[in-house]
Short mmCIF file of C-alpha atoms in Angstrom, two decimals:
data_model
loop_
_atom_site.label_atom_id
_atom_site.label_comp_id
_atom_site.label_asym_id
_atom_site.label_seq_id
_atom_site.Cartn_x
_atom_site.Cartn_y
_atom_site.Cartn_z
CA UNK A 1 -281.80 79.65 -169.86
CA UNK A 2 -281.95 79.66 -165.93
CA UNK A 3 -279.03 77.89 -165.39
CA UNK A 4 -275.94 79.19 -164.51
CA UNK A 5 -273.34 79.21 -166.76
CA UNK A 6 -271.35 75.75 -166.89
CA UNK A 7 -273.75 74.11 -164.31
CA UNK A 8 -274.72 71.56 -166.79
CA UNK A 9 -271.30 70.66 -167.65
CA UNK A 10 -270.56 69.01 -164.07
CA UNK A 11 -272.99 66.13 -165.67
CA UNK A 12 -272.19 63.08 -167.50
CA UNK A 13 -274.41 63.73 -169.83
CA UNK A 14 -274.26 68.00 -170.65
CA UNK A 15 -273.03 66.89 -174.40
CA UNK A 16 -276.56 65.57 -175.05
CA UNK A 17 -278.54 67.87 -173.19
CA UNK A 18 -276.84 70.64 -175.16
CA UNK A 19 -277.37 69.28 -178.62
CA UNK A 20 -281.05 68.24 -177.53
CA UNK A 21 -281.47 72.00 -177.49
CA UNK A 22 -279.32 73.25 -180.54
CA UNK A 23 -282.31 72.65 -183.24
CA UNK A 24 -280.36 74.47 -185.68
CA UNK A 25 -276.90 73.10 -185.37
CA UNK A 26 -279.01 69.38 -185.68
CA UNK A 27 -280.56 71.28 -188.51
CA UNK A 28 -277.23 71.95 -190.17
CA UNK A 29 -275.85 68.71 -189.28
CA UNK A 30 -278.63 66.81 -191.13
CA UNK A 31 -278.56 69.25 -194.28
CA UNK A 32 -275.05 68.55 -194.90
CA UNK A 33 -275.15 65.28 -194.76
CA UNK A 34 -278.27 64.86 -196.42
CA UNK A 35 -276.72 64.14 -199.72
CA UNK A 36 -274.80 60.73 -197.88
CA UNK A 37 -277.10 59.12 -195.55
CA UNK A 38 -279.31 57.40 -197.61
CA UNK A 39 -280.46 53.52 -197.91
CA UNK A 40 -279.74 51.28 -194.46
CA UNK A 41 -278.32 53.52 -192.00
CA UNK A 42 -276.18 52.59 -189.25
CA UNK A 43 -275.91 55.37 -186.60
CA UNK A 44 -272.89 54.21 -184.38
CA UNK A 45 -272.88 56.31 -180.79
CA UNK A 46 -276.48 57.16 -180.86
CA UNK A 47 -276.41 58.74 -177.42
CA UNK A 48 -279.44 59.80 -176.84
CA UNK A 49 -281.31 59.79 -179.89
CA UNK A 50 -280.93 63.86 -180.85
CA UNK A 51 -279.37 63.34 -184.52
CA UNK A 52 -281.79 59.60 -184.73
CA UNK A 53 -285.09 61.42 -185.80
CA UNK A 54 -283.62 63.93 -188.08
CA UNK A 55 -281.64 61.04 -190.03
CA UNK A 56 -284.21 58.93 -189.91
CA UNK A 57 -286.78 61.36 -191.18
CA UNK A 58 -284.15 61.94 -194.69
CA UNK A 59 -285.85 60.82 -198.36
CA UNK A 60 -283.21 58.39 -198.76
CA UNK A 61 -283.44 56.66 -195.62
CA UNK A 62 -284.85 53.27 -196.01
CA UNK A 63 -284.15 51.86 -192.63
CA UNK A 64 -282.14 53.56 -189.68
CA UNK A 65 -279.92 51.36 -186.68
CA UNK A 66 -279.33 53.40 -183.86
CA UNK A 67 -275.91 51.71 -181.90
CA UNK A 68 -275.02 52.95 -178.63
CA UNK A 69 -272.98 51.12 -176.21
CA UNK A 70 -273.49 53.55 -172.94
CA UNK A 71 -276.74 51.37 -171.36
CA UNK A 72 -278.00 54.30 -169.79
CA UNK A 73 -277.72 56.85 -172.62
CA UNK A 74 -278.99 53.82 -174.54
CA UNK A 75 -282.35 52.99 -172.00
CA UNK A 76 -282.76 56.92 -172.50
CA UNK A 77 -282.82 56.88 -176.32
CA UNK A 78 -285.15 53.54 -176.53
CA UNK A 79 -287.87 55.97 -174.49
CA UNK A 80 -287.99 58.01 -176.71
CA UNK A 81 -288.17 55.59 -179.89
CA UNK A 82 -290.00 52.20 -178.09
CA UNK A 83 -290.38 50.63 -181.84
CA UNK A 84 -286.88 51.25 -182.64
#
């Protein structure tokens, strides 16, 4: 990492830039509640899309809604899922 430590918490946004980068605690996240999300999904505070691809990508998914209220955390997650 070449920031410095706590730089990226002076932004709006360092919650969702940090989880972006935590692959294994979105790893963990989405195994333990693997056994739950199933059928239509309704993802309520989508931020940025970091936990949307994981969830949507579960077996028992059928069809994922990604909710989030923010518009520009919500213009940031529909560039990274245009069909969503």
């Amino acid at each position: 990492m070449s920031d410095k430590p706590n730089v990226i918490a002076n932004t709006a946004d360092f919650e969702f830039e940090a989880l972006a980068q935590a692959s294994n605690y979105r790893a963990a996240l989405t195994r333990e509640f693997a056994g739950f999300v199933k059928g239509n999904v309704i993802e309520v505070g989508a931020g940025i899309g970091q936990m949307t691809k994981p969830f949507a990508s579960l077996a028992g998914v059928k069809r994922l809604l990604a909710v989030e209220p923010d518009a520009v955390f919500c213009a940031r997650h529909r560039s990274q899922f245009p069909g969503h």
